[in-house]
CSV table of N, CA and C in Angstrom, one decimal:
chain,number,residue,atom,x,y,z
A,542,UNK,N,20.3,-12.0,16.2
A,542,UNK,CA,19.4,-11.4,15.2
A,542,UNK,C,18.8,-10.2,15.8
A,543,UNK,N,17.5,-10.1,15.9
A,543,UNK,CA,16.9,-8.9,16.5
A,543,UNK,C,15.6,-9.3,17.3
A,544,UNK,N,15.2,-8.4,18.2
A,544,UNK,CA,14.0,-8.7,19.0
A,544,UNK,C,12.8,-8.5,18.1
A,545,UNK,N,11.8,-9.4,18.2
A,545,UNK,CA,10.6,-9.2,17.5
A,545,UNK,C,9.6,-8.5,18.4
A,546,UNK,N,8.9,-7.6,17.9
A,546,UNK,CA,7.9,-6.8,18.6
A,546,UNK,C,6.5,-7.3,18.3
A,547,UNK,N,5.6,-6.7,18.9
A,547,UNK,CA,4.2,-7.0,18.6
A,547,UNK,C,3.8,-6.2,17.3
A,548,UNK,N,4.1,-6.9,16.2
A,548,UNK,CA,3.9,-6.3,14.9
A,548,UNK,C,2.5,-5.8,14.7
A,549,UNK,N,2.4,-4.5,14.3
A,549,UNK,CA,1.1,-4.0,14.0
A,549,UNK,C,0.3,-3.4,15.1
A,550,UNK,N,0.5,-3.9,16.4
A,550,UNK,CA,-0.3,-3.4,17.4
A,550,UNK,C,-0.2,-1.9,17.7
A,551,UNK,N,1.0,-1.4,17.8
A,551,UNK,CA,1.2,0.1,18.0
A,551,UNK,C,0.6,0.8,16.8
A,552,UNK,N,0.8,0.4,15.6
A,552,UNK,CA,0.2,1.0,14.5
A,552,UNK,C,-1.3,1.0,14.5
A,553,UNK,N,-1.9,-0.1,14.9
A,553,UNK,CA,-3.3,-0.2,15.0
A,553,UNK,C,-3.9,0.8,16.0
A,554,UNK,N,-3.2,1.0,17.1
A,554,UNK,CA,-3.6,2.0,18.1
A,554,UNK,C,-3.5,3.4,17.5
A,555,UNK,N,-2.5,3.7,16.8
A,555,UNK,CA,-2.3,5.0,16.2
A,555,UNK,C,-3.4,5.2,15.2
A,556,UNK,N,-3.7,4.2,14.3
A,556,UNK,CA,-4.8,4.3,13.3
A,556,UNK,C,-6.1,4.6,14.0
A,557,UNK,N,-6.4,3.8,15.1
A,557,UNK,CA,-7.6,4.0,15.8
A,557,UNK,C,-7.7,5.4,16.4
A,558,UNK,N,-6.7,5.9,17.0
A,558,UNK,CA,-6.7,7.3,17.5
A,558,UNK,C,-6.9,8.3,16.4
A,559,UNK,N,-6.4,8.1,15.3
A,559,UNK,CA,-6.6,9.0,14.2
A,559,UNK,C,-8.0,9.0,13.7
A,560,UNK,N,-8.6,7.8,13.7
A,560,UNK,CA,-10.0,7.7,13.3
A,560,UNK,C,-10.9,8.4,14.3
A,561,UNK,N,-10.7,8.2,15.6
A,561,UNK,CA,-11.5,8.8,16.6
A,561,UNK,C,-11.3,10.3,16.6
A,562,UNK,N,-10.1,10.8,16.4
A,562,UNK,CA,-9.9,12.3,16.3
A,562,UNK,C,-10.7,12.9,15.1
A,563,UNK,N,-10.6,12.2,14.0
A,563,UNK,CA,-11.3,12.7,12.8
A,563,UNK,C,-12.8,12.7,13.0
A,564,UNK,N,-13.3,11.6,13.7
A,564,UNK,CA,-14.8,11.5,13.9
A,564,UNK,C,-15.3,12.6,14.9
A,565,UNK,N,-14.4,12.9,15.9
A,565,UNK,CA,-14.9,13.9,16.8
A,565,UNK,C,-14.8,15.4,16.3
A,566,UNK,N,-14.0,15.5,15.2
A,566,UNK,CA,-13.9,16.9,14.6
A,566,UNK,C,-13.9,16.7,13.1
A,567,UNK,N,-15.0,16.4,12.4
A,567,UNK,CA,-15.0,16.1,11.0
A,567,UNK,C,-14.6,17.3,10.1
A,568,UNK,N,-14.7,18.5,10.6
A,568,UNK,CA,-14.2,19.7,9.8
A,568,UNK,C,-12.8,20.0,10.1
A,569,UNK,N,-12.2,19.4,11.0
A,569,UNK,CA,-10.8,19.8,11.4
A,569,UNK,C,-9.7,19.1,10.7
A,570,UNK,N,-9.3,19.7,9.5
A,570,UNK,CA,-8.2,19.1,8.8
A,570,UNK,C,-6.9,19.1,9.6
A,571,UNK,N,-6.8,20.1,10.4
A,571,UNK,CA,-5.6,20.1,11.3
A,571,UNK,C,-5.5,18.9,12.2
A,572,UNK,N,-6.6,18.4,12.6
A,572,UNK,CA,-6.6,17.2,13.5
A,572,UNK,C,-6.2,16.0,12.7
A,573,UNK,N,-6.7,15.9,11.5
A,573,UNK,CA,-6.2,14.8,10.6
A,573,UNK,C,-4.7,14.8,10.3
A,574,UNK,N,-4.2,16.1,10.1
A,574,UNK,CA,-2.8,16.2,9.8
A,574,UNK,C,-2.0,15.9,11.0
A,575,UNK,N,-2.5,16.2,12.2
A,575,UNK,CA,-1.8,15.9,13.4
A,575,UNK,C,-1.7,14.4,13.6
A,576,UNK,N,-2.8,13.7,13.3
A,576,UNK,CA,-2.9,12.3,13.5
A,576,UNK,C,-1.9,11.6,12.5
A,577,UNK,N,-1.9,12.1,11.3
A,577,UNK,CA,-1.0,11.5,10.3
A,577,UNK,C,0.5,11.8,10.7
A,578,UNK,N,0.7,12.9,11.2
A,578,UNK,CA,2.1,13.2,11.7
A,578,UNK,C,2.5,12.3,12.9
A,579,UNK,N,1.5,12.0,13.7
A,579,UNK,CA,1.7,11.1,14.9
A,579,UNK,C,2.0,9.7,14.4
A,580,UNK,N,1.3,9.3,13.3
A,580,UNK,CA,1.5,8.0,12.8
A,580,UNK,C,2.9,7.9,12.2
A,581,UNK,N,3.3,9.0,11.5
A,581,UNK,CA,4.7,9.0,10.9
A,581,UNK,C,5.7,8.9,12.0
A,582,UNK,N,5.5,9.7,13.1
A,582,UNK,CA,6.5,9.7,14.2
A,582,UNK,C,6.6,8.3,14.8
A,583,UNK,N,5.4,7.6,14.9
A,583,UNK,CA,5.4,6.2,15.4
A,583,UNK,C,6.2,5.3,14.5
A,584,UNK,N,6.0,5.4,13.2
A,584,UNK,CA,6.8,4.6,12.2
A,584,UNK,C,8.3,4.9,12.4
A,585,UNK,N,8.6,6.2,12.4
A,585,UNK,CA,10.0,6.6,12.5
A,585,UNK,C,10.7,6.0,13.8
A,586,UNK,N,9.9,6.1,14.9
A,586,UNK,CA,10.4,5.6,16.2
A,586,UNK,C,10.6,4.1,16.1
A,587,UNK,N,9.7,3.4,15.6
A,587,UNK,CA,9.8,1.9,15.5
A,587,UNK,C,10.9,1.5,14.5
A,588,UNK,N,11.1,2.2,13.4
A,588,UNK,CA,12.2,2.0,12.5
A,588,UNK,C,13.5,2.2,13.2
A,589,UNK,N,13.7,3.2,14.0
A,589,UNK,CA,14.9,3.5,14.8
A,589,UNK,C,15.1,2.4,15.8
A,590,UNK,N,14.1,1.9,16.4
A,590,UNK,CA,14.3,0.7,17.4
A,590,UNK,C,14.8,-0.5,16.6
A,591,UNK,N,14.2,-0.7,15.5
A,591,UNK,CA,14.6,-1.9,14.6
A,591,UNK,C,16.0,-1.7,14.2
A,592,UNK,N,16.4,-0.5,13.7
A,592,UNK,CA,17.8,-0.3,13.2
A,592,UNK,C,18.8,-0.5,14.4
A,593,UNK,N,18.4,0.0,15.5
A,593,UNK,CA,19.3,-0.1,16.7
A,593,UNK,C,19.5,-1.6,17.0
A,594,UNK,N,18.5,-2.4,16.9
A,594,UNK,CA,18.6,-3.9,17.1
A,594,UNK,C,19.5,-4.5,16.1
A,595,UNK,N,19.2,-4.2,14.8
A,595,UNK,CA,19.9,-4.8,13.7
A,595,UNK,C,21.4,-4.4,13.7
A,596,UNK,N,21.6,-3.1,13.9
A,596,UNK,CA,23.0,-2.6,13.9
A,596,UNK,C,23.7,-2.9,15.2
A,597,UNK,N,23.0,-3.2,16.2
A,597,UNK,CA,23.6,-3.4,17.5
A,597,UNK,C,24.3,-2.2,18.1
A,598,UNK,N,23.9,-1.0,17.7
A,598,UNK,CA,24.5,0.2,18.2
A,598,UNK,C,23.5,1.3,18.3
A,599,UNK,N,23.4,1.9,19.5
A,599,UNK,CA,22.4,3.0,19.6
A,599,UNK,C,22.9,4.3,18.9
A,600,UNK,N,24.1,4.3,18.4
A,600,UNK,CA,24.6,5.4,17.6
A,600,UNK,C,23.8,5.7,16.4
A,601,UNK,N,23.0,4.7,15.9
A,601,UNK,CA,22.2,4.9,14.7
A,601,UNK,C,21.2,6.1,15.0
A,602,UNK,N,20.8,6.3,16.2
A,602,UNK,CA,19.9,7.4,16.5
A,602,UNK,C,20.5,8.8,16.4
A,603,UNK,N,21.8,8.8,16.5
A,603,UNK,CA,22.6,10.1,16.3
A,603,UNK,C,22.9,10.4,14.9
A,604,UNK,N,22.6,9.5,14.0
A,604,UNK,CA,23.1,9.7,12.6
A,604,UNK,C,21.9,9.4,11.6
A,605,UNK,N,20.7,10.0,11.9
A,605,UNK,CA,19.5,9.7,11.1
A,605,UNK,C,19.6,10.1,9.7
A,606,UNK,N,20.5,11.0,9.4
A,606,UNK,CA,20.6,11.5,8.0
A,606,UNK,C,22.0,11.1,7.4
A,607,UNK,N,22.8,10.3,8.1
A,607,UNK,CA,24.1,9.9,7.6
A,607,UNK,C,24.0,8.5,6.9
A,608,UNK,N,24.8,8.2,6.0
A,608,UNK,CA,24.8,6.9,5.3
A,608,UNK,C,25.3,5.9,6.3
A,609,UNK,N,24.4,5.0,6.6
A,609,UNK,CA,24.7,3.9,7.6
A,609,UNK,C,25.7,2.9,7.1
A,610,UNK,N,25.8,2.7,5.8
A,610,UNK,CA,26.8,1.8,5.2
A,610,UNK,C,28.2,2.5,5.3
A,611,UNK,N,28.3,3.8,5.0
A,611,UNK,CA,29.6,4.4,5.1
A,611,UNK,C,30.1,4.5,6.6
A,612,UNK,N,29.1,4.6,7.5
A,612,UNK,CA,29.5,4.6,8.9
A,612,UNK,C,29.8,3.2,9.4
A,613,UNK,N,29.6,2.2,8.7
A,613,UNK,CA,29.8,0.9,9.1
A,613,UNK,C,28.8,0.3,10.0
A,614,UNK,N,27.7,1.0,10.1
A,614,UNK,CA,26.6,0.5,11.0
A,614,UNK,C,25.7,-0.6,10.2
A,615,UNK,N,25.7,-0.5,8.9
A,615,UNK,CA,25.0,-1.5,8.1
A,615,UNK,C,25.9,-2.1,7.1
A,616,UNK,N,25.7,-3.4,6.8
A,616,UNK,CA,26.4,-4.0,5.7
A,616,UNK,C,25.3,-4.8,5.0
A,617,UNK,N,25.7,-5.6,3.9
A,617,UNK,CA,24.7,-6.2,3.1
A,617,UNK,C,23.9,-7.3,3.9
A,618,UNK,N,24.5,-8.0,4.8
A,618,UNK,CA,23.8,-9.0,5.6
A,618,UNK,C,22.8,-8.3,6.6
A,619,UNK,N,23.3,-7.2,7.2
A,619,UNK,CA,22.4,-6.5,8.1
A,619,UNK,C,21.2,-5.8,7.4
A,620,UNK,N,21.5,-5.4,6.1
A,620,UNK,CA,20.4,-4.8,5.3
A,620,UNK,C,19.3,-5.8,5.1
A,621,UNK,N,19.7,-7.1,4.8
A,621,UNK,CA,18.7,-8.1,4.6
A,621,UNK,C,17.9,-8.4,5.9
A,622,UNK,N,18.7,-8.4,7.0
A,622,UNK,CA,18.0,-8.6,8.3
A,622,UNK,C,17.1,-7.5,8.6
A,623,UNK,N,17.4,-6.3,8.2
A,623,UNK,CA,16.6,-5.1,8.4
A,623,UNK,C,15.3,-5.3,7.5
A,624,UNK,N,15.4,-5.7,6.3
A,624,UNK,CA,14.2,-5.9,5.5
A,624,UNK,C,13.3,-7.0,6.0
A,625,UNK,N,13.8,-8.0,6.6
A,625,UNK,CA,13.0,-9.1,7.2
A,625,UNK,C,12.4,-8.5,8.5
A,626,UNK,N,13.1,-7.7,9.2
A,626,UNK,CA,12.5,-7.0,10.4
A,626,UNK,C,11.4,-6.1,10.1
A,627,UNK,N,11.6,-5.3,9.0
A,627,UNK,CA,10.5,-4.4,8.5
A,627,UNK,C,9.3,-5.2,8.2
A,628,UNK,N,9.5,-6.3,7.5
A,628,UNK,CA,8.3,-7.1,7.2
A,628,UNK,C,7.6,-7.7,8.4
A,629,UNK,N,8.4,-8.1,9.4
A,629,UNK,CA,7.8,-8.7,10.6
A,629,UNK,C,7.1,-7.6,11.4
A,630,UNK,N,7.8,-6.4,11.5
A,630,UNK,CA,7.3,-5.3,12.4
A,630,UNK,C,6.1,-4.6,11.8
A,631,UNK,N,6.1,-4.4,10.5
A,631,UNK,CA,5.1,-3.5,9.8
A,631,UNK,C,4.2,-4.2,8.8
A,632,UNK,N,4.6,-5.5,8.5
A,632,UNK,CA,3.8,-6.2,7.5
A,632,UNK,C,4.1,-5.7,6.1
A,633,UNK,N,5.2,-5.0,5.9
A,633,UNK,CA,5.6,-4.4,4.7
A,633,UNK,C,6.7,-5.1,4.1
A,634,UNK,N,6.6,-5.5,2.8
A,634,UNK,CA,7.6,-6.2,2.1
A,634,UNK,C,8.4,-5.3,1.2
A,635,UNK,N,9.7,-5.2,1.4
A,635,UNK,CA,10.5,-4.4,0.5
A,635,UNK,C,11.6,-5.3,-0.1
A,636,UNK,N,11.5,-5.7,-1.3
A,636,UNK,CA,12.5,-6.6,-1.9
A,636,UNK,C,13.9,-5.8,-2.0
A,637,UNK,N,15.0,-6.5,-1.8
A,637,UNK,CA,16.3,-5.9,-1.9
A,637,UNK,C,16.6,-5.2,-3.2
A,638,UNK,N,15.9,-5.6,-4.3
A,638,UNK,CA,16.2,-5.0,-5.6
A,638,UNK,C,15.1,-3.9,-5.9
A,639,UNK,N,14.1,-3.8,-5.0
A,639,UNK,CA,13.0,-2.8,-5.3
A,639,UNK,C,13.4,-1.4,-5.2
A,640,UNK,N,14.3,-1.1,-4.2
A,640,UNK,CA,14.6,0.3,-3.9
A,640,UNK,C,16.2,0.4,-4.0
A,641,UNK,N,16.6,1.4,-4.8
A,641,UNK,CA,18.1,1.6,-4.9
A,641,UNK,C,18.7,1.9,-3.5
A,642,UNK,N,19.9,1.4,-3.3
A,642,UNK,CA,20.6,1.6,-2.0
A,642,UNK,C,20.6,3.0,-1.5
A,643,UNK,N,20.8,4.0,-2.5
A,643,UNK,CA,20.9,5.4,-2.1
A,643,UNK,C,19.6,6.0,-1.6
A,644,UNK,N,18.5,5.2,-1.8
A,644,UNK,CA,17.2,5.6,-1.3
A,644,UNK,C,16.8,4.9,0.0
A,645,UNK,N,17.7,4.1,0.6
A,645,UNK,CA,17.5,3.4,1.8
A,645,UNK,C,18.8,3.3,2.6
A,646,UNK,N,19.6,4.4,2.6
A,646,UNK,CA,20.9,4.3,3.2
A,646,UNK,C,21.0,5.1,4.5
A,647,UNK,N,19.9,5.8,4.8
A,647,UNK,CA,19.9,6.6,6.1
A,647,UNK,C,18.7,6.1,6.9
A,648,UNK,N,18.7,6.4,8.2
A,648,UNK,CA,17.5,6.0,9.0
A,648,UNK,C,16.3,6.8,8.5
A,649,UNK,N,16.4,8.0,8.2
A,649,UNK,CA,15.2,8.8,7.8
A,649,UNK,C,14.7,8.3,6.4
A,650,UNK,N,15.6,8.0,5.5
A,650,UNK,CA,15.1,7.4,4.2
A,650,UNK,C,14.4,6.1,4.4
A,651,UNK,N,14.9,5.3,5.3
A,651,UNK,CA,14.3,4.0,5.5
A,651,UNK,C,12.9,4.2,6.1
A,652,UNK,N,12.8,5.1,7.1
A,652,UNK,CA,11.5,5.4,7.7
A,652,UNK,C,10.5,5.9,6.7
A,653,UNK,N,11.0,6.8,5.8
A,653,UNK,CA,10.2,7.3,4.7
A,653,UNK,C,9.6,6.2,3.8
A,654,UNK,N,10.5,5.3,3.4
A,654,UNK,CA,10.1,4.2,2.6
A,654,UNK,C,9.0,3.3,3.3
A,655,UNK,N,9.2,3.1,4.6
A,655,UNK,CA,8.2,2.3,5.3
A,655,UNK,C,6.9,3.1,5.4
A,656,UNK,N,7.0,4.4,5.7
A,656,UNK,CA,5.8,5.2,5.9
A,656,UNK,C,5.0,5.2,4.6
A,657,UNK,N,5.6,5.2,3.5
A,657,UNK,CA,4.9,5.2,2.2
A,657,UNK,C,4.1,3.9,2.0
A,658,UNK,N,4.6,2.8,2.6
A,658,UNK,CA,4.0,1.5,2.4
A,658,UNK,C,3.0,1.1,3.5
A,659,UNK,N,3.0,1.8,4.6
A,659,UNK,CA,2.1,1.3,5.7
A,659,UNK,C,0.7,1.8,5.5
């Protein structure tokens, strides 16, 4: 299956860092944007870790905009395992019928879907 990580802990640290940055510079919109970008990068990195675990292949990192199903890195069973992993890792539930496959077929699209829900 896949390795379970400390769900939420890294995200909590990122959120706390963003709050501290905003508090120290309340007029600095750029600081808030940088914190949000950092949080997105954290989600993307964690999604890539999860995908690598589920796919069993580090090549997923080299194909972030390629269709993982067409590449043979994901199949229907692995997709379900990925959705379970996303729920465990991020506390985000995405039902298999909630998002069309063409909106979750690349690593970047998966990370975007997760980022919208965290």
